Amino acid sequence: MVKLDLGGCTSFVKDAEYAEYLKKALAAFDTLESGKGEGNDFLGWKHLPSETPDSLIRECEAVRDNWISKGVNLVVVIGIGGSYLGARCVIEALSHNFSKQLSGEKKFPEVVFAGNNLSEEYLGELAELVGERNAALVVISKSGTTTEPAVAFRILKCQLEEAYGRSEASARIVAITDAHKGALKTLSSQEGYKTFVVPDNVGGRFSVLTPVGILPIVLAGFDIREILSGAAEMEKSLALRSEENPAVRYAAMRNLLYSTYGKKIEVLVSYNPKFQYFGEWWKQLFGESEGKDKKGLFPASVNFTTDLHSMGQFIQDGSRVMFETVINILKSNRSVVIGSDEGNLDQLNYLAGQNVEHCNAMAELGTKLAHIDGGVPQLEVTIEKIDAFNVGGLLYFFEFACGISAYILGVNPFNQPGVEAYKKNMFALLHKPGYEEQTAAIEKRLEK
Ligand code: PA5
């Protein structure tokens, strides 16, 4: 399960200060657990691991099996922000690095993502792929009105209708949206799409264990029951009110470093390329939950050792504004041993007989010590290996810690008012009906 080691912070903070922040974290834990804090109508994520009915998973499996029986080999999952990052992070963490290139028959459809940008090139190239393959769509939008997924859906839906006819296209589309309202809900009822519900009391970035994440993960062939069971074990252990609770400790330390030591940036570090999208999910979780009222740690992510050859210089030696949270993975799921070479021109014989993962572990330890020496505190979150159970536990660990942490900071973890500003300008610039005044104002501003 998830373990937290704060040993890499001890030389930076005083025990008494940490003890004070532990108290604040326990008070924030109480706020979260009592359900009386700001944003308390969005706490539905807390019991998803233990309360998700198996019937929901079976319903998702039925969609998958039905599509497989039609020969579907490509599913485009359309969504943005919380309506896509959770599924993508889990699928990438659990996928074979080269699943696309490996030969052999694929048991499950390939899952690709759309609606998370407005790049014409991306959509045009995706349309080429959809044209070549036997495709289906999952469109996810809680509000049902977000522009990016709506644009992608309009284009891909039209393509599916042209390829398969309107009725068969409808059988190849599933919508995940609000139970009652929104354009996507209305369209789904009109066209007869199968729908799943995004619960009212779960915000986008906390929705990976609702149908928003469950359906894409099931479609891609991964074991959602194991993911939920890892998350359920975390749910149980993090519910204990204790100074030993790892979510309480993590939230306490990151707030102490931020408030007292000027560490304004938290860098999530992993040593496995499969965790790149975990970093993206984590950045949204903490960035949208905490970055408001002119407060909050800026969440960044890197993948080592790759980024030690790019960002490593800055982290070691640049502005001392960050600390690192390292995801430490104890065991590799593979065994690759470095061989001996007679010529030893690369001078690697000293590593002969060693697993590559041993080198990775030594790079991790060496980096930790170097970064501590360079003034970068280290928090370490350890899991045993990358599998469905541990990934589930890690998701829940960060969700729960995020709730506590934002309450320590004194912000509402569950809203995102700042996201609206760009939308208003974009709508005005695109001449959206209803934005006439803003259009006139913005065009005047741009004339200057
Ligand atoms: O976390 C959030 O609430 C956001 O990132 C949303 O998920 C994102 O903006 C997409 O919204 P919607 O699902 O309404 O299309």
GROMACS .gro file of C-alpha atoms and ligand atoms in nm:
model
  463
    1MET     CA    1   0.000   0.000   0.000
    2VAL     CA    2   0.098   0.366  -0.009
    3LYS     CA    3   0.371   0.465   0.237
    4LEU     CA    4   0.497   0.816   0.302
    5ASP     CA    5   0.855   0.900   0.401
    6LEU     CA    6   0.929   1.256   0.512
    7GLY     CA    7   1.294   1.184   0.601
    8GLY     CA    8   1.411   1.401   0.310
    9CYS     CA    9   1.255   1.707   0.477
   10THR     CA   10   1.400   1.677   0.827
   11SER     CA   11   1.708   1.887   0.756
   12PHE     CA   12   1.486   2.169   0.625
   13VAL     CA   13   1.211   2.206   0.885
   14LYS     CA   14   1.200   2.227   1.262
   15ASP     CA   15   1.014   1.952   1.455
   16ALA     CA   16   0.801   2.207   1.642
   17GLU     CA   17   0.688   2.369   1.316
   18TYR     CA   18   0.594   2.034   1.170
   19ALA     CA   19   0.404   1.945   1.489
   20GLU     CA   20   0.210   2.271   1.453
   21TYR     CA   21   0.118   2.187   1.091
   22LEU     CA   22   0.017   1.834   1.194
   23LYS     CA   23  -0.237   1.997   1.425
   24LYS     CA   24  -0.364   2.214   1.139
   25ALA     CA   25  -0.384   1.904   0.919
   26LEU     CA   26  -0.587   1.716   1.179
   27ALA     CA   27  -0.826   2.013   1.204
   28ALA     CA   28  -0.855   2.009   0.823
   29PHE     CA   29  -0.911   1.631   0.838
   30ASP     CA   30  -1.200   1.698   1.078
   31THR     CA   31  -1.344   1.954   0.839
   32LEU     CA   32  -1.326   1.705   0.552
   33GLU     CA   33  -1.468   1.418   0.756
   34SER     CA   34  -1.746   1.622   0.914
   35GLY     CA   35  -1.867   1.730   0.571
   36LYS     CA   36  -1.908   2.083   0.701
   37GLY     CA   37  -1.631   2.257   0.507
   38GLU     CA   38  -1.664   2.476   0.199
   39GLY     CA   39  -1.767   2.282  -0.109
   40ASN     CA   40  -1.923   2.010   0.105
   41ASP     CA   41  -2.180   1.931  -0.164
   42PHE     CA   42  -1.893   1.776  -0.364
   43LEU     CA   43  -1.780   1.504  -0.125
   44GLY     CA   44  -1.933   1.213  -0.317
   45TRP     CA   45  -1.586   1.089  -0.422
   46LYS     CA   46  -1.496   0.992  -0.065
   47HIS     CA   47  -1.688   0.666  -0.056
   48LEU     CA   48  -1.679   0.570  -0.423
   49PRO     CA   49  -1.421   0.292  -0.367
   50SER     CA   50  -1.627   0.113  -0.102
   51GLU     CA   51  -1.971   0.193  -0.240
   52THR     CA   52  -1.946   0.145  -0.617
   53PRO     CA   53  -2.188  -0.136  -0.701
   54ASP     CA   54  -2.064  -0.426  -0.909
   55SER     CA   55  -2.372  -0.378  -1.129
   56LEU     CA   56  -2.215  -0.054  -1.262
   57ILE     CA   57  -1.899  -0.241  -1.361
   58ARG     CA   58  -2.106  -0.514  -1.526
   59GLU     CA   59  -2.296  -0.247  -1.721
   60CYS     CA   60  -1.964  -0.109  -1.847
   61GLU     CA   61  -1.846  -0.458  -1.935
   62ALA     CA   62  -2.168  -0.515  -2.130
   63VAL     CA   63  -2.092  -0.206  -2.343
   64ARG     CA   64  -1.739  -0.333  -2.401
   65ASP     CA   65  -1.851  -0.685  -2.494
   66ASN     CA   66  -2.122  -0.555  -2.724
   67TRP     CA   67  -1.875  -0.333  -2.908
   68ILE     CA   68  -1.618  -0.612  -2.928
   69SER     CA   69  -1.889  -0.837  -3.080
   70LYS     CA   70  -1.928  -0.572  -3.354
   71GLY     CA   71  -1.555  -0.582  -3.418
   72VAL     CA   72  -1.491  -0.237  -3.266
   73ASN     CA   73  -1.115  -0.192  -3.237
   74LEU     CA   74  -1.093   0.180  -3.161
   75VAL     CA   75  -1.277   0.379  -2.894
   76VAL     CA   76  -1.239   0.755  -2.892
   77VAL     CA   77  -1.294   0.893  -2.542
   78ILE     CA   78  -1.398   1.257  -2.573
   79GLY     CA   79  -1.358   1.482  -2.269
   80ILE     CA   80  -1.136   1.745  -2.110
   81GLY     CA   81  -0.985   1.811  -1.765
   82GLY     CA   82  -1.146   1.593  -1.502
   83SER     CA   83  -1.351   1.428  -1.775
   84TYR     CA   84  -1.044   1.262  -1.925
   85LEU     CA   85  -0.724   1.286  -1.721
   86GLY     CA   86  -0.813   1.015  -1.467
   87ALA     CA   87  -0.892   0.754  -1.731
   88ARG     CA   88  -0.585   0.845  -1.933
   89CYS     CA   89  -0.354   0.834  -1.632
   90VAL     CA   90  -0.477   0.488  -1.528
   91ILE     CA   91  -0.473   0.344  -1.882
   92GLU     CA   92  -0.120   0.472  -1.947
   93ALA     CA   93   0.008   0.352  -1.610
   94LEU     CA   94  -0.125   0.001  -1.666
   95SER     CA   95  -0.058  -0.037  -2.040
   96HIS     CA   96   0.237  -0.211  -2.198
   97ASN     CA   97   0.472   0.065  -2.316
   98PHE     CA   98   0.458  -0.071  -2.670
   99SER     CA   99   0.108  -0.215  -2.686
  100LYS     CA  100   0.044  -0.034  -3.015
  101GLN     CA  101   0.355  -0.172  -3.181
  102LEU     CA  102   0.329  -0.529  -3.050
  103SER     CA  103   0.201  -0.781  -3.300
  104GLY     CA  104  -0.065  -1.031  -3.208
  105GLU     CA  105  -0.438  -1.004  -3.183
  106LYS     CA  106  -0.566  -0.737  -2.947
  107LYS     CA  107  -0.836  -0.857  -2.710
  108PHE     CA  108  -0.969  -0.512  -2.630
  109PRO     CA  109  -1.023  -0.198  -2.838
  110GLU     CA  110  -0.753   0.065  -2.844
  111VAL     CA  111  -0.859   0.371  -2.646
  112VAL     CA  112  -0.756   0.714  -2.774
  113PHE     CA  113  -0.855   1.057  -2.646
  114ALA     CA  114  -1.010   1.365  -2.806
  115GLY     CA  115  -1.191   1.681  -2.703
  116ASN     CA  116  -0.904   1.786  -2.478
  117ASN     CA  117  -0.771   2.051  -2.719
  118LEU     CA  118  -0.888   2.263  -3.011
  119SER     CA  119  -0.612   2.165  -3.251
  120GLU     CA  120  -0.747   2.120  -3.601
  121GLU     CA  121  -0.447   1.907  -3.688
  122TYR     CA  122  -0.517   1.671  -3.398
  123LEU     CA  123  -0.882   1.631  -3.492
  124GLY     CA  124  -0.809   1.600  -3.862
  125GLU     CA  125  -0.554   1.326  -3.801
  126LEU     CA  126  -0.785   1.151  -3.556
  127ALA     CA  127  -1.060   1.157  -3.820
  128GLU     CA  128  -0.817   0.976  -4.053
  129LEU     CA  129  -0.766   0.707  -3.791
  130VAL     CA  130  -1.139   0.675  -3.722
  131GLY     CA  131  -1.191   0.638  -4.097
  132GLU     CA  132  -0.950   0.345  -4.110
  133ARG     CA  133  -1.079   0.162  -3.805
  134ASN     CA  134  -1.395   0.006  -3.666
  135ALA     CA  135  -1.477   0.284  -3.419
  136ALA     CA  136  -1.701   0.380  -3.130
  137LEU     CA  137  -1.724   0.696  -2.916
  138VAL     CA  138  -1.754   0.771  -2.546
  139VAL     CA  139  -1.836   1.136  -2.489
  140ILE     CA  140  -1.790   1.266  -2.135
  141SER     CA  141  -1.901   1.603  -2.007
  142LYS     CA  142  -2.060   1.666  -1.671
  143SER     CA  143  -2.195   2.006  -1.773
  144GLY     CA  144  -2.266   1.883  -2.123
  145THR     CA  145  -2.168   2.222  -2.263
  146THR     CA  146  -1.786   2.236  -2.261
  147THR     CA  147  -1.666   2.367  -2.596
  148GLU     CA  148  -1.364   2.143  -2.662
  149PRO     CA  149  -1.542   1.807  -2.624
  150ALA     CA  150  -1.857   1.944  -2.790
  151VAL     CA  151  -1.661   2.041  -3.103
  152ALA     CA  152  -1.482   1.705  -3.120
  153PHE     CA  153  -1.807   1.517  -3.062
  154ARG     CA  154  -1.997   1.705  -3.331
  155ILE     CA  155  -1.728   1.619  -3.588
  156LEU     CA  156  -1.674   1.255  -3.490
  157LYS     CA  157  -2.046   1.183  -3.446
  158CYS     CA  158  -2.105   1.311  -3.798
  159GLN     CA  159  -1.823   1.090  -3.925
  160LEU     CA  160  -1.970   0.786  -3.752
  161GLU     CA  161  -2.317   0.858  -3.892
  162GLU     CA  162  -2.174   0.880  -4.244
  163ALA     CA  163  -1.981   0.557  -4.201
  164TYR     CA  164  -2.241   0.341  -4.027
  165GLY     CA  165  -2.577   0.517  -4.067
  166ARG     CA  166  -2.754   0.712  -3.795
  167SER     CA  167  -2.902   0.420  -3.605
  168GLU     CA  168  -2.582   0.212  -3.593
  169ALA     CA  169  -2.382   0.526  -3.505
  170SER     CA  170  -2.613   0.575  -3.206
  171ALA     CA  171  -2.539   0.221  -3.094
  172ARG     CA  172  -2.169   0.307  -3.107
  173ILE     CA  173  -2.198   0.616  -2.888
  174VAL     CA  174  -2.212   0.626  -2.509
  175ALA     CA  175  -2.253   0.954  -2.322
  176ILE     CA  176  -2.145   1.014  -1.963
  177THR     CA  177  -2.308   1.327  -1.828
  178ASP     CA  178  -2.539   1.482  -1.572
  179ALA     CA  179  -2.845   1.276  -1.477
  180HIS     CA  180  -3.094   1.545  -1.572
  181LYS     CA  181  -2.957   1.854  -1.743
  182GLY     CA  182  -2.726   1.981  -2.015
  183ALA     CA  183  -2.709   1.966  -2.392
  184LEU     CA  184  -2.544   1.623  -2.395
  185LYS     CA  185  -2.821   1.477  -2.182
  186THR     CA  186  -3.086   1.621  -2.416
  187LEU     CA  187  -2.903   1.497  -2.726
  188SER     CA  188  -2.858   1.151  -2.573
  189SER     CA  189  -3.229   1.120  -2.502
  190GLN     CA  190  -3.310   1.240  -2.853
  191GLU     CA  191  -3.067   1.003  -3.029
  192GLY     CA  192  -3.113   0.710  -2.792
  193TYR     CA  193  -2.751   0.691  -2.674
  194LYS     CA  194  -2.670   0.470  -2.382
  195THR     CA  195  -2.581   0.699  -2.092
  196PHE     CA  196  -2.399   0.681  -1.762
  197VAL     CA  197  -2.430   0.942  -1.490
  198VAL     CA  198  -2.165   1.169  -1.341
  199PRO     CA  199  -2.292   1.200  -0.983
  200ASP     CA  200  -2.398   1.552  -0.883
  201ASN     CA  201  -2.176   1.543  -0.577
  202VAL     CA  202  -1.850   1.453  -0.756
  203GLY     CA  203  -1.643   1.721  -0.932
  204GLY     CA  204  -1.450   1.645  -1.250
  205ARG     CA  205  -1.103   1.607  -1.103
  206PHE     CA  206  -1.234   1.370  -0.835
  207SER     CA  207  -1.435   1.161  -1.082
  208VAL     CA  208  -1.191   0.890  -1.193
  209LEU     CA  209  -1.375   0.625  -0.990
  210THR     CA  210  -1.717   0.716  -1.136
  211PRO     CA  211  -1.824   0.604  -1.486
  212VAL     CA  212  -1.603   0.890  -1.614
  213GLY     CA  213  -1.299   0.673  -1.542
  214ILE     CA  214  -1.457   0.332  -1.500
  215LEU     CA  215  -1.601   0.295  -1.851
  216PRO     CA  216  -1.282   0.391  -2.044
  217ILE     CA  217  -1.070   0.174  -1.811
  218VAL     CA  218  -1.302  -0.125  -1.860
  219LEU     CA  219  -1.308  -0.068  -2.237
  220ALA     CA  220  -0.929  -0.074  -2.242
  221GLY     CA  221  -0.938  -0.412  -2.067
  222PHE     CA  222  -0.804  -0.321  -1.723
  223ASP     CA  223  -0.919  -0.462  -1.392
  224ILE     CA  224  -1.136  -0.191  -1.241
  225ARG     CA  225  -1.233  -0.415  -0.949
  226GLU     CA  226  -0.868  -0.431  -0.841
  227ILE     CA  227  -0.834  -0.053  -0.882
  228LEU     CA  228  -1.141   0.001  -0.665
  229SER     CA  229  -1.019  -0.251  -0.413
  230GLY     CA  230  -0.681  -0.072  -0.380
  231ALA     CA  231  -0.868   0.257  -0.343
  232ALA     CA  232  -1.106   0.101  -0.087
  233GLU     CA  233  -0.815  -0.015   0.125
  234MET     CA  234  -0.681   0.343   0.118
  235GLU     CA  235  -1.027   0.482   0.196
  236LYS     CA  236  -1.035   0.266   0.506
  237SER     CA  237  -0.686   0.344   0.630
  238LEU     CA  238  -0.704   0.719   0.560
  239ALA     CA  239  -1.030   0.748   0.754
  240LEU     CA  240  -0.832   0.702   1.078
  241ARG     CA  241  -0.783   1.029   1.264
  242SER     CA  242  -0.418   1.008   1.351
  243GLU     CA  243  -0.090   1.195   1.324
  244GLU     CA  244   0.036   0.878   1.153
  245ASN     CA  245  -0.222   0.906   0.875
  246PRO     CA  246  -0.006   0.950   0.559
  247ALA     CA  247  -0.252   1.191   0.396
  248VAL     CA  248  -0.248   1.409   0.709
  249ARG     CA  249   0.134   1.401   0.718
  250TYR     CA  250   0.170   1.477   0.348
  251ALA     CA  251  -0.075   1.769   0.368
  252ALA     CA  252   0.099   1.903   0.680
  253MET     CA  253   0.448   1.894   0.533
  254ARG     CA  254   0.362   2.045   0.195
  255ASN     CA  255   0.177   2.333   0.363
  256LEU     CA  256   0.462   2.393   0.604
  257LEU     CA  257   0.715   2.406   0.321
  258TYR     CA  258   0.487   2.641   0.127
  259SER     CA  259   0.389   2.878   0.406
  260THR     CA  260   0.709   2.898   0.609
  261TYR     CA  261   0.990   2.815   0.369
  262GLY     CA  262   0.881   2.988   0.049
  263LYS     CA  263   0.855   2.662  -0.144
  264LYS     CA  264   0.592   2.770  -0.393
  265ILE     CA  265   0.633   2.479  -0.636
  266GLU     CA  266   0.579   2.109  -0.578
  267VAL     CA  267   0.732   1.883  -0.838
  268LEU     CA  268   0.587   1.533  -0.866
  269VAL     CA  269   0.868   1.302  -0.970
  270SER     CA  270   0.844   0.953  -1.109
  271TYR     CA  271   1.109   0.722  -1.241
  272ASN     CA  272   0.881   0.530  -1.478
  273PRO     CA  273   0.756   0.671  -1.811
  274LYS     CA  274   0.421   0.500  -1.750
  275PHE     CA  275   0.356   0.761  -1.483
  276GLN     CA  276   0.374   1.063  -1.710
  277TYR     CA  277  -0.004   1.099  -1.722
  278PHE     CA  278  -0.031   1.029  -1.352
  279GLY     CA  279   0.159   1.358  -1.320
  280GLU     CA  280  -0.094   1.529  -1.549
  281TRP     CA  281  -0.386   1.399  -1.341
  282TRP     CA  282  -0.214   1.499  -1.016
  283LYS     CA  283  -0.139   1.850  -1.147
  284GLN     CA  284  -0.505   1.909  -1.226
  285LEU     CA  285  -0.615   1.766  -0.893
  286PHE     CA  286  -0.394   1.996  -0.687
  287GLY     CA  287  -0.378   2.292  -0.927
  288GLU     CA  288  -0.754   2.334  -0.961
  289SER     CA  289  -0.825   2.250  -0.599
  290GLU     CA  290  -0.570   2.479  -0.437
  291GLY     CA  291  -0.476   2.750  -0.685
  292LYS     CA  292  -0.726   3.019  -0.592
  293ASP     CA  293  -0.767   3.334  -0.382
  294LYS     CA  294  -0.406   3.417  -0.484
  295LYS     CA  295  -0.280   3.114  -0.290
  296GLY     CA  296  -0.154   2.763  -0.358
  297LEU     CA  297   0.148   2.558  -0.452
  298PHE     CA  298   0.214   2.541  -0.825
  299PRO     CA  299   0.209   2.171  -0.916
  300ALA     CA  300   0.465   2.057  -1.173
  301SER     CA  301   0.576   1.712  -1.279
  302VAL     CA  302   0.885   1.550  -1.423
  303ASN     CA  303   0.988   1.206  -1.532
  304PHE     CA  304   1.335   1.095  -1.426
  305THR     CA  305   1.589   0.999  -1.528
  306THR     CA  306   1.472   1.148  -1.862
  307ASP     CA  307   1.420   1.499  -1.723
  308LEU     CA  308   1.738   1.492  -1.515
  309HIS     CA  309   1.896   1.573  -1.850
  310SER     CA  310   1.668   1.871  -1.904
  311MET     CA  311   1.507   2.000  -1.582
  312GLY     CA  312   1.773   1.846  -1.357
  313GLN     CA  313   2.000   2.149  -1.381
  314PHE     CA  314   1.726   2.386  -1.259
  315ILE     CA  315   1.610   2.160  -0.980
  316GLN     CA  316   1.967   2.111  -0.855
  317ASP     CA  317   2.084   2.465  -0.889
  318GLY     CA  318   1.821   2.718  -0.999
  319SER     CA  319   1.584   2.932  -0.790
  320ARG     CA  320   1.521   2.753  -0.458
  321VAL     CA  321   1.144   2.765  -0.485
  322MET     CA  322   1.049   2.399  -0.498
  323PHE     CA  323   1.031   2.072  -0.316
  324GLU     CA  324   0.986   1.730  -0.473
  325THR     CA  325   0.733   1.455  -0.407
  326VAL     CA  326   0.882   1.137  -0.545
  327ILE     CA  327   0.670   0.838  -0.639
  328ASN     CA  328   0.893   0.553  -0.541
  329ILE     CA  329   0.808   0.218  -0.696
  330LEU     CA  330   0.974  -0.069  -0.512
  331LYS     CA  331   0.960  -0.350  -0.767
  332SER     CA  332   0.969  -0.370  -1.143
  333ASN     CA  333   0.722  -0.596  -1.321
  334ARG     CA  334   1.003  -0.706  -1.557
  335SER     CA  335   1.352  -0.842  -1.520
  336VAL     CA  336   1.618  -0.712  -1.758
  337VAL     CA  337   1.976  -0.792  -1.663
  338ILE     CA  338   2.279  -0.606  -1.799
  339GLY     CA  339   2.522  -0.848  -1.965
  340SER     CA  340   2.900  -0.862  -1.962
  341ASP     CA  341   3.095  -0.752  -2.271
  342GLU     CA  342   3.441  -0.874  -2.357
  343GLY     CA  343   3.563  -0.543  -2.504
  344ASN     CA  344   3.394  -0.332  -2.234
  345LEU     CA  345   3.435  -0.027  -2.455
  346ASP     CA  346   3.130   0.133  -2.293
  347GLN     CA  347   3.293   0.058  -1.954
  348LEU     CA  348   2.974  -0.088  -1.820
  349ASN     CA  349   3.111  -0.424  -1.704
  350TYR     CA  350   3.093  -0.301  -1.346
  351LEU     CA  351   2.717  -0.330  -1.388
  352ALA     CA  352   2.721  -0.678  -1.541
  353GLY     CA  353   2.472  -0.906  -1.370
  354GLN     CA  354   2.269  -0.615  -1.234
  355ASN     CA  355   1.906  -0.548  -1.315
  356VAL     CA  356   1.835  -0.221  -1.495
  357GLU     CA  357   1.594  -0.138  -1.213
  358HIS     CA  358   1.885  -0.147  -0.969
  359CYS     CA  359   2.047   0.133  -1.171
  360ASN     CA  360   1.715   0.320  -1.166
  361ALA     CA  361   1.694   0.281  -0.788
  362MET     CA  362   2.051   0.407  -0.743
  363ALA     CA  363   1.979   0.701  -0.975
  364GLU     CA  364   1.676   0.776  -0.758
  365LEU     CA  365   1.871   0.758  -0.433
  366GLY     CA  366   2.163   0.956  -0.573
  367THR     CA  367   1.925   1.223  -0.703
  368LYS     CA  368   1.743   1.242  -0.371
  369LEU     CA  369   2.069   1.307  -0.185
  370ALA     CA  370   2.194   1.554  -0.447
  371HIS     CA  371   1.867   1.748  -0.443
  372ILE     CA  372   1.863   1.760  -0.063
  373ASP     CA  373   2.220   1.895  -0.078
  374GLY     CA  374   2.098   2.147  -0.336
  375GLY     CA  375   1.822   2.275  -0.105
  376VAL     CA  376   1.524   2.077  -0.239
  377PRO     CA  377   1.325   1.896   0.033
  378GLN     CA  378   1.210   1.546  -0.060
  379LEU     CA  379   0.881   1.376   0.020
  380GLU     CA  380   0.858   1.013  -0.086
  381VAL     CA  381   0.538   0.824  -0.162
  382THR     CA  382   0.611   0.454  -0.202
  383ILE     CA  383   0.407   0.180  -0.367
  384GLU     CA  384   0.516  -0.178  -0.411
  385LYS     CA  385   0.476  -0.200  -0.788
  386ILE     CA  386   0.270  -0.067  -1.074
  387ASP     CA  387  -0.052  -0.265  -1.081
  388ALA     CA  388  -0.423  -0.195  -1.067
  389PHE     CA  389  -0.444  -0.231  -0.688
  390ASN     CA  390  -0.159   0.010  -0.613
  391VAL     CA  391  -0.264   0.264  -0.875
  392GLY     CA  392  -0.613   0.265  -0.720
  393GLY     CA  393  -0.461   0.325  -0.376
  394LEU     CA  394  -0.243   0.607  -0.506
  395LEU     CA  395  -0.536   0.785  -0.673
  396TYR     CA  396  -0.736   0.783  -0.353
  397PHE     CA  397  -0.436   0.882  -0.141
  398PHE     CA  398  -0.382   1.200  -0.342
  399GLU     CA  399  -0.755   1.284  -0.359
  400PHE     CA  400  -0.793   1.259   0.017
  401ALA     CA  401  -0.466   1.443   0.085
  402CYS     CA  402  -0.575   1.716  -0.155
  403GLY     CA  403  -0.899   1.772   0.038
  404ILE     CA  404  -0.708   1.806   0.365
  405SER     CA  405  -0.436   2.020   0.215
  406ALA     CA  406  -0.675   2.272   0.057
  407TYR     CA  407  -0.861   2.309   0.386
  408ILE     CA  408  -0.530   2.382   0.565
  409LEU     CA  409  -0.465   2.648   0.302
  410GLY     CA  410  -0.810   2.794   0.366
  411VAL     CA  411  -0.958   2.748   0.019
  412ASN     CA  412  -1.256   2.556  -0.117
  413PRO     CA  413  -1.101   2.242  -0.270
  414PHE     CA  414  -1.399   2.165  -0.488
  415ASN     CA  415  -1.465   2.470  -0.704
  416GLN     CA  416  -1.273   2.621  -0.998
  417PRO     CA  417  -1.401   2.975  -1.059
  418GLY     CA  418  -1.081   3.078  -1.236
  419VAL     CA  419  -1.146   2.844  -1.528
  420GLU     CA  420  -1.427   3.067  -1.654
  421ALA     CA  421  -1.212   3.369  -1.747
  422TYR     CA  422  -1.064   3.227  -2.067
  423LYS     CA  423  -1.399   3.084  -2.170
  424LYS     CA  424  -1.567   3.426  -2.153
  425ASN     CA  425  -1.299   3.581  -2.374
  426MET     CA  426  -1.305   3.289  -2.617
  427PHE     CA  427  -1.684   3.304  -2.650
  428ALA     CA  428  -1.668   3.680  -2.705
  429LEU     CA  429  -1.400   3.638  -2.972
  430LEU     CA  430  -1.597   3.357  -3.140
  431HIS     CA  431  -1.910   3.577  -3.143
  432LYS     CA  432  -2.117   3.335  -2.936
  433PRO     CA  433  -2.479   3.453  -2.914
  434GLY     CA  434  -2.540   3.619  -2.579
  435TYR     CA  435  -2.184   3.759  -2.564
  436GLU     CA  436  -2.245   4.066  -2.785
  437GLU     CA  437  -2.139   4.316  -2.518
  438GLN     CA  438  -1.823   4.126  -2.433
  439THR     CA  439  -1.744   4.090  -2.805
  440ALA     CA  440  -1.767   4.464  -2.857
  441ALA     CA  441  -1.552   4.530  -2.548
  442ILE     CA  442  -1.283   4.279  -2.637
  443GLU     CA  443  -1.263   4.392  -2.999
  444LYS     CA  444  -1.221   4.751  -2.880
  445ARG     CA  445  -0.947   4.641  -2.642
  446LEU     CA  446  -0.764   4.461  -2.923
  447GLU     CA  447  -0.784   4.764  -3.156
  448LYS     CA  448  -0.564   4.968  -2.920
  449PA5     O1  449  -1.233   1.929  -1.260
  449PA5     C1  450  -1.319   1.987  -1.325
  449PA5     O2  451  -1.430   2.011  -1.279
  449PA5     C2  452  -1.292   2.031  -1.468
  449PA5     O3  453  -1.164   1.998  -1.507
  449PA5     C3  454  -1.390   1.964  -1.563
  449PA5     O4  455  -1.379   1.825  -1.550
  449PA5     C4  456  -1.364   2.005  -1.708
  449PA5     O5  457  -1.369   2.143  -1.720
  449PA5     C5  458  -1.465   1.939  -1.801
  449PA5     O6  459  -1.594   1.976  -1.765
  449PA5     P1  460  -1.720   1.897  -1.818
  449PA5     O7  461  -1.711   1.758  -1.771
  449PA5     O8  462  -1.838   1.971  -1.763
  449PA5     O9  463  -1.714   1.903  -1.969
   0.00000   0.00000   0.00000
